[in-house]
Coordinates of N, CA and C and ligand atoms in Angstrom, one line a residue:
M1 N 141.0 102.0 83.0 CA 140.2 101.3 81.9 C 138.7 101.4 82.2
E2 N 138.0 101.9 81.2 CA 136.5 102.2 81.5 C 135.7 100.9 81.1
K3 N 134.8 100.5 82.0 CA 133.9 99.4 81.8 C 132.7 99.9 81.0
R4 N 132.5 99.4 79.8 CA 131.4 99.9 78.9 C 130.3 98.9 78.8
E5 N 129.6 98.8 77.7 CA 128.4 98.0 77.7 C 128.6 96.5 77.8
L6 N 127.6 95.8 78.3 CA 127.6 94.4 78.4 C 127.7 93.7 77.0
L7 N 128.6 92.8 76.8 CA 128.8 92.2 75.5 C 128.1 90.8 75.5
Y8 N 128.2 90.1 76.7 CA 127.7 88.7 76.8 C 127.6 88.4 78.2
E9 N 126.5 87.7 78.5 CA 126.4 87.1 79.9 C 126.4 85.6 79.8
G10 N 127.3 85.0 80.5 CA 127.4 83.5 80.6 C 126.9 83.0 81.9
K11 N 127.1 81.7 82.2 CA 126.5 81.2 83.4 C 127.3 81.6 84.6
A12 N 128.6 81.9 84.5 CA 129.4 82.3 85.7 C 130.1 83.6 85.6
K13 N 130.0 84.2 84.4 CA 130.7 85.5 84.2 C 129.9 86.4 83.2
R14 N 130.2 87.7 83.3 CA 129.7 88.7 82.3 C 130.9 89.3 81.7
L15 N 130.7 89.5 80.3 CA 131.8 90.2 79.6 C 131.4 91.5 79.2
Y16 N 132.3 92.5 79.4 CA 132.0 93.9 79.1 C 133.0 94.4 78.1
K17 N 132.6 95.3 77.2 CA 133.5 96.1 76.4 C 134.2 97.1 77.2
T18 N 135.4 97.6 76.7 CA 136.1 98.6 77.4 C 136.4 99.7 76.3
D19 N 137.1 100.8 76.8 CA 137.4 101.9 75.8 C 138.5 101.4 74.8
D20 N 139.1 100.2 75.0 CA 140.1 99.7 74.1 C 139.5 98.5 73.4
S21 N 139.4 98.5 72.1 CA 138.6 97.5 71.3 C 139.3 96.1 71.4
S22 N 140.5 96.1 71.8 CA 141.2 94.8 71.9 C 141.1 94.1 73.3
L23 N 140.5 94.9 74.2 CA 140.4 94.4 75.6 C 139.0 94.3 76.1
L24 N 138.7 93.3 77.0 CA 137.4 93.2 77.6 C 137.5 93.1 79.1
I25 N 136.4 93.3 79.8 CA 136.4 93.0 81.3 C 135.5 91.8 81.5
S26 N 136.1 90.9 82.3 CA 135.4 89.7 82.6 C 135.0 89.8 84.1
E27 N 133.7 89.7 84.4 CA 133.2 89.9 85.8 C 132.7 88.6 86.3
Y28 N 133.2 88.1 87.4 CA 132.8 86.8 88.0 C 131.5 86.9 88.8
K29 N 130.6 86.0 88.5 CA 129.3 86.1 89.2 C 129.2 85.1 90.3
D30 N 128.2 85.3 91.2 CA 128.0 84.3 92.3 C 127.2 83.1 92.0
D31 N 126.7 83.1 90.7 CA 125.8 82.0 90.3 C 126.5 80.7 90.1
L32 N 125.8 79.6 90.5 CA 126.3 78.3 90.3 C 125.2 77.5 89.4
T33 N 125.7 76.8 88.4 CA 124.8 76.0 87.6 C 125.4 74.6 87.5
A34 N 124.5 73.6 87.2 CA 124.9 72.2 87.0 C 123.9 71.7 85.9
G35 N 124.4 70.6 85.3 CA 123.6 70.0 84.3 C 123.1 71.0 83.2
N36 N 124.0 71.8 82.7 CA 123.6 72.8 81.7 C 122.5 73.7 82.2
A37 N 122.6 74.2 83.5 CA 121.7 75.1 84.1 C 120.3 74.5 84.4
A38 N 120.2 73.2 84.4 CA 119.0 72.5 84.9 C 118.9 72.8 86.4
K39 N 120.0 72.9 87.1 CA 120.0 73.2 88.5 C 120.8 74.5 88.7
K40 N 120.2 75.4 89.5 CA 120.8 76.8 89.6 C 120.9 77.1 91.1
G41 N 121.9 78.0 91.4 CA 122.0 78.4 92.8 C 122.9 79.7 92.8
I42 N 122.9 80.3 94.0 CA 123.8 81.5 94.2 C 124.5 81.4 95.5
E43 N 125.8 81.6 95.5 CA 126.5 81.7 96.8 C 127.2 83.0 96.9
K44 N 126.8 83.9 97.7 CA 127.4 85.2 97.8 C 128.9 85.1 98.1
G45 N 129.7 85.8 97.3 CA 131.1 85.7 97.5 C 131.9 84.7 96.7
K46 N 131.1 83.8 96.0 CA 131.8 82.7 95.2 C 132.5 83.3 94.0
G47 N 131.9 84.4 93.4 CA 132.6 85.0 92.2 C 134.0 85.6 92.6
A48 N 134.0 86.2 93.8 CA 135.3 86.9 94.2 C 136.3 85.8 94.5
I49 N 135.9 84.7 95.1 CA 136.8 83.6 95.4 C 137.4 83.0 94.1
N50 N 136.5 82.7 93.2 CA 136.9 82.1 91.9 C 137.8 83.1 91.1
C51 N 137.5 84.4 91.2 CA 138.3 85.4 90.5 C 139.8 85.3 91.0
K52 N 139.9 85.2 92.3 CA 141.2 85.1 93.0 C 141.9 83.8 92.6
I53 N 141.2 82.7 92.7 CA 141.8 81.4 92.3 C 142.3 81.4 90.9
S54 N 141.4 81.9 90.0 CA 141.7 81.8 88.6 C 142.9 82.8 88.3
T55 N 142.9 83.9 88.9 CA 144.1 84.8 88.8 C 145.4 84.2 89.2
R56 N 145.4 83.5 90.3 CA 146.6 82.8 90.8 C 147.0 81.7 89.8
L57 N 146.1 80.9 89.3 CA 146.4 79.8 88.4 C 146.8 80.3 87.0
F58 N 146.2 81.3 86.5 CA 146.6 81.9 85.2 C 148.0 82.5 85.3
T59 N 148.2 83.2 86.4 CA 149.6 83.8 86.6 C 150.6 82.7 86.7
L60 N 150.3 81.6 87.4 CA 151.3 80.5 87.5 C 151.5 79.9 86.1
L61 N 150.5 79.7 85.4 CA 150.6 79.1 84.0 C 151.4 80.0 83.1
G62 N 151.2 81.3 83.3 CA 151.9 82.3 82.5 C 153.4 82.3 82.8
E63 N 153.7 82.1 84.1 CA 155.1 82.0 84.5 C 155.8 80.7 83.9
H64 N 155.0 79.7 83.5 CA 155.5 78.5 82.9 C 155.4 78.6 81.4
G65 N 155.1 79.7 80.8 CA 155.2 79.8 79.4 C 153.9 79.6 78.6
I66 N 152.8 79.4 79.4 CA 151.5 79.2 78.7 C 150.9 80.6 78.5
K67 N 150.5 80.9 77.2 CA 150.0 82.2 76.9 C 148.5 82.3 77.3
T68 N 148.1 83.3 78.0 CA 146.7 83.4 78.5 C 146.1 84.8 78.1
H69 N 144.8 84.8 78.2 CA 144.1 86.1 77.9 C 144.2 87.1 79.0
L70 N 144.7 86.7 80.2 CA 144.7 87.6 81.4 C 145.7 88.8 81.2
V71 N 145.2 90.0 81.3 CA 146.1 91.2 81.3 C 146.3 91.6 82.7
K72 N 145.3 91.8 83.5 CA 145.5 92.1 84.9 C 144.1 91.9 85.7
T73 N 144.2 91.7 87.0 CA 143.0 91.6 87.8 C 142.8 93.0 88.4
I74 N 141.6 93.5 88.1 CA 141.3 94.9 88.5 C 140.9 95.0 89.9
D75 N 140.0 94.2 90.4 CA 139.5 94.2 91.8 C 139.0 92.8 92.1
D76 N 138.1 92.7 93.2 CA 137.7 91.4 93.7 C 137.1 90.5 92.6
T77 N 136.3 91.1 91.7 CA 135.6 90.2 90.7 C 135.8 90.6 89.3
N78 N 136.7 91.5 89.0 CA 136.8 91.9 87.6 C 138.3 91.7 87.1
Q79 N 138.4 91.1 85.9 CA 139.7 90.9 85.2 C 139.7 91.6 83.9
L80 N 140.8 92.3 83.6 CA 141.0 92.8 82.2 C 141.6 91.7 81.4
I81 N 141.0 91.4 80.2 CA 141.4 90.3 79.4 C 141.5 90.7 78.0
K82 N 142.4 90.0 77.2 CA 142.5 90.2 75.8 C 141.3 89.6 75.1
K83 N 140.8 90.4 74.1 CA 139.6 89.9 73.3 C 140.1 88.8 72.4
V84 N 139.4 87.6 72.5 CA 139.8 86.5 71.6 C 138.5 85.9 71.0
D85 N 138.7 85.2 69.9 CA 137.6 84.4 69.3 C 137.6 83.1 70.0
I86 N 136.6 82.8 70.8 CA 136.6 81.5 71.6 C 136.5 80.3 70.6
I87 N 137.4 79.3 70.8 CA 137.3 78.1 70.1 C 136.2 77.3 70.8
L88 N 135.2 76.8 70.0 CA 134.0 76.1 70.6 C 134.3 74.7 71.0
I89 N 135.5 74.4 71.5 CA 135.9 73.1 72.0 C 136.2 73.2 73.5
E90 N 135.5 72.5 74.3 CA 135.9 72.4 75.7 C 137.0 71.3 75.9
V91 N 138.2 71.6 76.3 CA 139.2 70.7 76.4 C 139.2 70.2 77.9
V92 N 138.9 68.9 78.0 CA 138.9 68.2 79.4 C 140.1 67.3 79.5
V93 N 140.8 67.5 80.7 CA 142.0 66.6 80.9 C 141.7 65.9 82.3
R94 N 141.9 64.6 82.2 CA 141.6 63.8 83.4 C 142.8 63.0 83.9
N95 N 142.9 62.9 85.2 CA 144.0 62.1 85.9 C 143.3 60.9 86.6
I96 N 142.1 61.1 87.1 CA 141.4 60.1 87.8 C 140.0 60.0 87.2
A97 N 139.5 58.8 87.0 CA 138.1 58.6 86.4 C 137.0 58.9 87.4
T98 N 136.1 59.8 87.0 CA 134.9 60.1 87.7 C 134.0 60.8 86.8
G99 N 132.8 61.2 87.2 CA 131.9 62.0 86.4 C 131.5 61.3 85.2
S100 N 131.4 62.0 84.1 CA 130.8 61.4 82.8 C 131.7 60.3 82.3
L101 N 133.0 60.3 82.6 CA 133.8 59.2 82.0 C 133.4 57.8 82.6
T102 N 133.1 57.8 83.9 CA 132.8 56.6 84.6 C 131.4 56.1 84.0
K103 N 130.5 57.1 83.8 CA 129.2 56.8 83.3 C 129.2 56.2 81.9
R104 N 130.0 56.9 81.1 CA 130.1 56.5 79.6 C 130.8 55.2 79.4
L105 N 131.9 54.9 80.1 CA 132.7 53.8 79.8 C 132.7 52.7 80.9
G106 N 132.0 53.0 82.0 CA 131.9 52.0 83.1 C 133.2 51.8 83.9
I107 N 134.1 52.8 83.8 CA 135.3 52.7 84.6 C 135.0 53.0 86.0
K108 N 135.6 52.2 86.9 CA 135.2 52.4 88.4 C 135.6 53.8 88.8
D109 N 134.7 54.5 89.5 CA 135.0 55.8 90.1 C 136.2 55.8 90.9
G110 N 137.1 56.7 90.7 CA 138.4 56.8 91.5 C 139.5 56.1 90.9
T111 N 139.4 55.4 89.8 CA 140.5 54.7 89.1 C 141.5 55.8 88.6
V112 N 142.8 55.5 89.0 CA 143.9 56.4 88.6 C 144.2 56.0 87.1
L113 N 144.1 57.0 86.2 CA 144.3 56.7 84.8 C 145.8 56.5 84.5
P114 N 146.1 55.6 83.5 CA 147.5 55.3 83.3 C 148.3 56.5 82.6
F115 N 147.5 57.5 82.1 CA 148.1 58.7 81.6 C 147.1 59.8 81.6
A116 N 147.5 61.1 81.4 CA 146.5 62.1 81.4 C 145.7 62.0 80.1
L117 N 144.4 61.8 80.3 CA 143.5 61.6 79.2 C 142.9 63.0 78.7
V118 N 143.1 63.3 77.5 CA 142.6 64.6 76.9 C 141.3 64.3 76.1
E119 N 140.2 65.0 76.3 CA 139.0 64.8 75.6 C 138.5 66.2 75.1
F120 N 137.8 66.1 73.9 CA 137.2 67.4 73.4 C 135.7 67.2 73.5
Y121 N 135.0 68.3 73.9 CA 133.6 68.4 73.9 C 133.1 69.7 73.2
Y122 N 132.0 69.5 72.5 CA 131.5 70.7 71.7 C 130.8 71.6 72.7
K123 N 131.3 72.9 72.7 CA 130.7 73.9 73.6 C 129.4 74.4 73.0
D124 N 128.3 73.7 73.4 CA 127.0 74.0 72.9 C 126.0 73.5 73.9
D125 N 125.5 74.4 74.7 CA 124.5 74.1 75.7 C 123.3 73.4 75.2
A126 N 122.8 73.8 74.0 CA 121.5 73.3 73.5 C 121.7 71.8 73.2
L127 N 122.9 71.4 72.9 CA 123.2 70.0 72.5 C 123.8 69.2 73.7
N128 N 123.9 69.9 74.9 CA 124.5 69.3 76.1 C 125.9 69.0 76.0
D129 N 126.7 69.8 75.3 CA 128.1 69.7 75.2 C 128.6 68.2 74.8
P130 N 128.2 67.7 73.6 CA 128.5 66.3 73.3 C 130.0 66.1 73.1
I131 N 130.5 64.9 73.3 CA 131.9 64.6 73.1 C 132.2 64.6 71.6
L132 N 133.5 65.0 71.2 CA 133.9 65.1 69.8 C 135.2 64.3 69.6
N133 N 135.3 63.7 68.4 CA 136.7 63.3 68.0 C 137.3 64.3 67.1
D134 N 138.6 64.0 66.7 CA 139.3 65.0 65.9 C 138.6 65.3 64.6
E135 N 138.0 64.2 64.0 CA 137.4 64.4 62.7 C 136.1 65.3 62.8
H136 N 135.4 65.1 63.9 CA 134.2 66.0 64.1 C 134.7 67.5 64.2
C137 N 135.8 67.7 64.9 CA 136.3 69.1 65.1 C 136.7 69.7 63.7
I138 N 137.3 68.9 62.9 CA 137.7 69.4 61.5 C 136.5 69.6 60.6
M139 N 135.6 68.6 60.7 CA 134.5 68.6 59.8 C 133.6 69.8 60.1
M140 N 133.5 70.1 61.4 CA 132.6 71.2 61.8 C 133.4 72.6 61.8
D141 N 134.6 72.6 61.3 CA 135.4 73.9 61.3 C 135.6 74.5 62.6
L142 N 135.7 73.7 63.7 CA 135.9 74.3 65.0 C 137.3 74.8 65.2
V143 N 138.2 74.2 64.4 CA 139.6 74.7 64.3 C 140.0 74.8 62.9
K144 N 141.1 75.4 62.6 CA 141.5 75.6 61.2 C 142.2 74.3 60.6
S145 N 142.9 73.6 61.5 CA 143.7 72.5 61.0 C 144.0 71.5 62.1
E146 N 144.4 70.3 61.6 CA 144.8 69.2 62.5 C 145.9 69.7 63.5
S147 N 146.8 70.6 63.1 CA 147.8 71.0 63.9 C 147.3 71.8 65.1
D148 N 146.2 72.6 64.9 CA 145.6 73.3 66.0 C 145.1 72.3 67.1
L149 N 144.5 71.2 66.6 CA 144.0 70.1 67.6 C 145.2 69.6 68.4
E150 N 146.3 69.4 67.7 CA 147.5 68.9 68.4 C 148.0 69.9 69.4
E151 N 147.9 71.2 69.0 CA 148.3 72.2 70.0 C 147.4 72.2 71.2
L152 N 146.1 72.1 71.0 CA 145.1 72.1 72.1 C 145.5 70.9 73.0
K153 N 145.8 69.7 72.5 CA 146.1 68.6 73.3 C 147.4 68.8 74.1
R154 N 148.4 69.4 73.4 CA 149.7 69.6 74.1 C 149.5 70.7 75.2
L155 N 148.7 71.7 74.9 CA 148.4 72.7 75.9 C 147.7 72.1 77.1
G156 N 146.7 71.3 76.8 CA 146.0 70.6 77.9 C 146.9 69.8 78.8
R157 N 147.8 69.0 78.2 CA 148.7 68.2 78.9 C 149.7 69.0 79.7
D158 N 150.2 70.1 79.1 CA 151.2 71.0 79.8 C 150.5 71.6 81.0
I159 N 149.3 72.2 80.8 CA 148.6 72.8 81.9 C 148.4 71.8 83.0
N160 N 148.0 70.6 82.6 CA 147.8 69.5 83.6 C 149.1 69.3 84.4
S161 N 150.2 69.2 83.8 CA 151.5 68.9 84.5 C 151.8 70.0 85.5
I162 N 151.6 71.2 85.0 CA 151.9 72.3 85.9 C 151.0 72.4 87.1
L163 N 149.7 72.3 86.8 CA 148.7 72.4 87.9 C 148.7 71.2 88.8
K164 N 148.9 70.0 88.3 CA 148.9 68.8 89.1 C 150.0 68.9 90.2
K165 N 151.2 69.3 89.8 CA 152.3 69.4 90.7 C 152.0 70.5 91.7
F166 N 151.5 71.7 91.3 CA 151.2 72.8 92.2 C 150.2 72.4 93.2
F167 N 149.1 71.7 92.8 CA 148.1 71.3 93.7 C 148.6 70.2 94.7
E168 N 149.4 69.3 94.1 CA 149.9 68.2 95.0 C 150.7 68.8 96.2
E169 N 151.5 69.8 95.8 CA 152.3 70.5 96.9 C 151.4 71.1 98.0
R170 N 150.1 71.2 97.7 CA 149.2 71.8 98.6 C 148.2 70.7 99.1
R171 N 148.6 69.4 98.9 CA 147.8 68.3 99.4 C 146.4 68.2 98.7
L172 N 146.4 68.6 97.4 CA 145.1 68.5 96.7 C 145.4 67.7 95.4
N173 N 144.4 66.8 95.2 CA 144.5 65.9 94.0 C 143.7 66.6 92.8
L174 N 144.4 66.9 91.7 CA 143.7 67.4 90.6 C 143.1 66.2 89.8
V175 N 141.8 66.0 90.0 CA 141.2 64.8 89.4 C 140.9 65.0 87.9
D176 N 140.3 66.2 87.5 CA 140.1 66.5 86.1 C 139.8 68.0 86.1
F177 N 139.8 68.6 84.9 CA 139.4 70.0 84.7 C 139.0 70.2 83.2
K178 N 138.4 71.4 83.0 CA 138.0 71.8 81.7 C 138.6 73.2 81.4
V179 N 139.2 73.3 80.2 CA 139.7 74.6 79.9 C 139.2 75.0 78.5
E180 N 139.2 76.3 78.3 CA 138.8 76.8 77.0 C 139.9 77.7 76.4
F181 N 140.0 77.8 75.1 CA 141.0 78.6 74.4 C 140.4 79.5 73.4
G182 N 141.1 80.6 73.1 CA 140.6 81.5 72.1 C 141.8 81.9 71.2
V183 N 141.5 82.5 70.1 CA 142.5 83.0 69.1 C 142.5 84.5 69.1
D184 N 143.7 85.1 69.3 CA 143.8 86.5 69.3 C 144.0 87.1 67.9
S185 N 144.1 88.4 67.8 CA 144.1 89.0 66.4 C 145.3 88.6 65.6
E186 N 146.4 88.1 66.3 CA 147.5 87.6 65.5 C 147.5 86.2 65.3
G187 N 146.4 85.5 65.6 CA 146.3 84.0 65.3 C 146.9 83.1 66.4
N188 N 147.3 83.7 67.6 CA 147.9 82.9 68.7 C 146.7 82.2 69.4
I189 N 146.9 81.0 69.9 CA 146.0 80.3 70.7 C 146.3 80.7 72.2
L190 N 145.3 81.3 72.8 CA 145.5 81.7 74.2 C 144.6 81.0 75.2
L191 N 145.0 80.6 76.3 CA 144.2 80.1 77.4 C 143.2 81.2 77.8
A192 N 141.9 80.8 77.8 CA 140.8 81.9 78.1 C 139.9 81.4 79.2
D193 N 138.8 82.0 79.4 CA 137.8 81.6 80.4 C 138.4 81.7 81.8
E194 N 138.2 80.6 82.6 CA 138.7 80.6 84.0 C 139.2 79.2 84.3
I195 N 139.9 79.1 85.4 CA 140.2 77.8 86.0 C 139.9 78.0 87.5
S196 N 138.9 77.2 88.0 CA 138.5 77.4 89.4 C 137.8 76.1 89.8
P197 N 137.4 76.0 91.1 CA 136.6 74.8 91.5 C 135.3 74.6 90.8
D198 N 134.9 75.6 90.0 CA 133.7 75.4 89.1 C 134.0 74.6 87.9
S199 N 135.3 74.6 87.5 CA 135.7 73.9 86.3 C 136.7 72.8 86.5
C200 N 137.2 72.6 87.8 CA 138.1 71.5 88.1 C 137.5 70.6 89.2
R201 N 138.0 69.4 89.2 CA 137.6 68.6 90.4 C 138.9 68.5 91.2
L202 N 138.8 68.8 92.5 CA 139.9 68.8 93.5 C 139.5 68.0 94.7
W203 N 140.3 67.0 95.0 CA 140.0 66.1 96.2 C 141.1 66.3 97.2
D204 N 140.8 66.5 98.4 CA 141.8 66.5 99.5 C 142.6 65.2 99.4
M205 N 144.0 65.3 99.4 CA 144.8 64.1 99.2 C 144.8 63.2 100.5
D206 N 144.5 63.8 101.6 CA 144.5 63.1 102.9 C 143.1 62.5 103.2
T207 N 142.0 63.2 102.9 CA 140.7 62.8 103.4 C 139.8 62.3 102.2
N208 N 140.3 62.6 101.0 CA 139.5 62.4 99.7 C 138.2 63.3 99.7
E209 N 138.1 64.2 100.6 CA 137.0 65.2 100.6 C 136.9 66.0 99.3
K210 N 135.7 66.2 98.7 CA 135.6 67.0 97.5 C 135.6 68.5 97.8
L211 N 136.4 69.2 97.1 CA 136.5 70.7 97.3 C 136.2 71.4 96.0
D212 N 135.1 71.0 95.4 CA 134.8 71.6 94.0 C 133.3 71.6 93.8
K213 N 132.9 71.9 92.6 CA 131.4 72.1 92.3 C 130.6 70.8 92.4
D214 N 131.2 69.7 92.6 CA 130.4 68.4 92.8 C 129.6 68.6 94.2
L215 N 130.1 69.4 95.1 CA 129.4 69.7 96.3 C 128.0 70.2 96.0
F216 N 128.0 71.1 95.0 CA 126.7 71.7 94.6 C 125.9 70.7 93.7
R217 N 126.6 70.1 92.7 CA 126.0 69.2 91.8 C 125.3 68.1 92.6
Q218 N 126.0 67.6 93.6 CA 125.4 66.4 94.4 C 124.8 66.8 95.7
N219 N 124.4 68.0 95.8 CA 123.7 68.5 97.1 C 124.5 68.1 98.3
L220 N 125.8 68.3 98.3 CA 126.6 67.9 99.5 C 126.9 69.0 100.5
G221 N 126.3 70.2 100.1 CA 126.5 71.4 101.0 C 127.1 72.6 100.4
S222 N 127.5 73.6 101.2 CA 127.9 74.8 100.7 C 129.3 74.7 99.9
V223 N 129.4 75.4 98.8 CA 130.7 75.3 98.1 C 131.6 76.3 98.6
K224 N 131.1 77.4 99.3 CA 131.9 78.5 99.6 C 133.1 78.2 100.6
V225 N 132.7 77.4 101.6 CA 133.7 77.0 102.5 C 134.9 76.2 101.8
A226 N 134.5 75.3 100.9 CA 135.4 74.5 100.2 C 136.3 75.3 99.3
Y227 N 135.6 76.2 98.5 CA 136.4 77.1 97.6 C 137.4 78.0 98.3
K228 N 136.9 78.4 99.5 CA 137.8 79.3 100.4 C 139.0 78.5 100.8
E229 N 138.8 77.2 101.1 CA 139.9 76.3 101.6 C 140.9 76.2 100.4
V230 N 140.4 76.0 99.2 CA 141.3 75.9 98.0 C 142.1 77.2 97.9
L231 N 141.4 78.3 98.0 CA 142.1 79.6 97.8 C 143.2 79.7 98.9
N232 N 142.8 79.4 100.1 CA 143.9 79.5 101.2 C 145.1 78.7 100.9
R233 N 144.8 77.5 100.4 CA 146.0 76.6 100.1 C 146.8 77.1 98.9
I234 N 146.1 77.6 97.9 CA 146.9 78.0 96.7 C 147.6 79.3 96.9
L235 N 147.2 80.1 97.9 CA 147.9 81.3 98.2 C 149.2 81.1 99.0
K236 N 149.3 79.9 99.5 CA 150.5 79.6 100.3 C 151.7 79.4 99.5
Ligands
UDP1 N1 133.3 70.7 83.2 C1 133.1 72.0 83.1 N2 132.0 72.5 82.4 C2 131.2 71.6 81.7 C3 131.5 70.2 81.7 C4 132.5 69.8 82.5 O1 133.8 72.8 83.7 O2 130.3 72.1 81.0 C5 134.4 70.2 84.0 C6 134.0 69.5 85.3 O3 133.9 70.4 86.4 C7 135.0 68.4 85.5 C8 135.5 68.1 84.1 O4 135.1 69.2 83.3 O5 136.1 69.0 86.2 C9 135.0 66.8 83.6 O6 133.6 66.8 83.7 P1 132.7 65.5 83.3 O7 132.9 65.3 81.8 O8 133.0 64.4 84.2 O9 131.2 66.0 83.4 P2 130.2 66.1 84.6 O10 130.3 64.9 85.4 O11 130.7 67.3 85.3 O12 128.9 66.4 84.0

C-alpha cells in the first residue's frame, strides 16, 4: 500500500491518502497536548507505544464484535484504516469520577460511579469541546437520527465492558475514556481514531498510580515509562 499525500494533521496523528480511495494511513506522532493544545510537549517513542496499544485494543474489540476502522498495522507508527466520515461527537464513558466531571458537578474525585456514565462532547477545539445533550446532537445534525445516538451509547457501554474487564485482569482500573466513531461508505458506524493512554485514564489497581496523560497534564513526570508499563501489561 502506497502512502500518498498528507490529508490532515491532528494533535496526535497524521492522516495520509493511499492508492486505494477507500483506505487511509494513520501515523502516530510523538506530540502530547493538553487543554486543547494550550500545553504542548514531545516524547520520543510515544507514538510507537500508542500505535501498539491501540492496535491491541482495537483487535480485542474486533474479536468481541465491535466494528472498527482498523485494517492492519503496517509498522511501528502506521496503521492502514478504512476511510470514514468522522462523527463530530466525542463519546466519553466514565467508571470513576475525576477530571471535568468532578469540576462540573462537584462529585468527589475517585468516587466509583453507580453505573457506566456516557457523555457526549462536541468535537470542536475552537469551542473547547463543550458537553452536548441528545437534542443538541440532533439539532446540530451531528447524527442522522435518535437511533444513531442510542447506538453510540450502546457502543460506548459495550466497549467499556470489554476494556474494563481486560484491564482489570492486568491490575489496571479503567477510570474513563474517550472514543470517536465514523460512518463508512455503506452507512455502518465504525469505531475510529485511537484508544491509548492519551485518551483513557488508567490507574494501577494496587497503588492508584496514574499511568496516563494526566502525568503530562499535571506535570507529574514522563509519560513514556507509564505508557510502556501499560503496553507491557496489555501484551500479557
Ligand atoms: N479526553 C480525550 N480528549 C479530549 C477530552 C477528554 O481523550 O479532548 C479523555 C480524557 O483523557 C479522559 C476522558 O476523556 O480519559 C474524560 O476527560 P474529562 O472530560 O475528564 O476532561 P479532562 O479532565 O481530560 O479535561
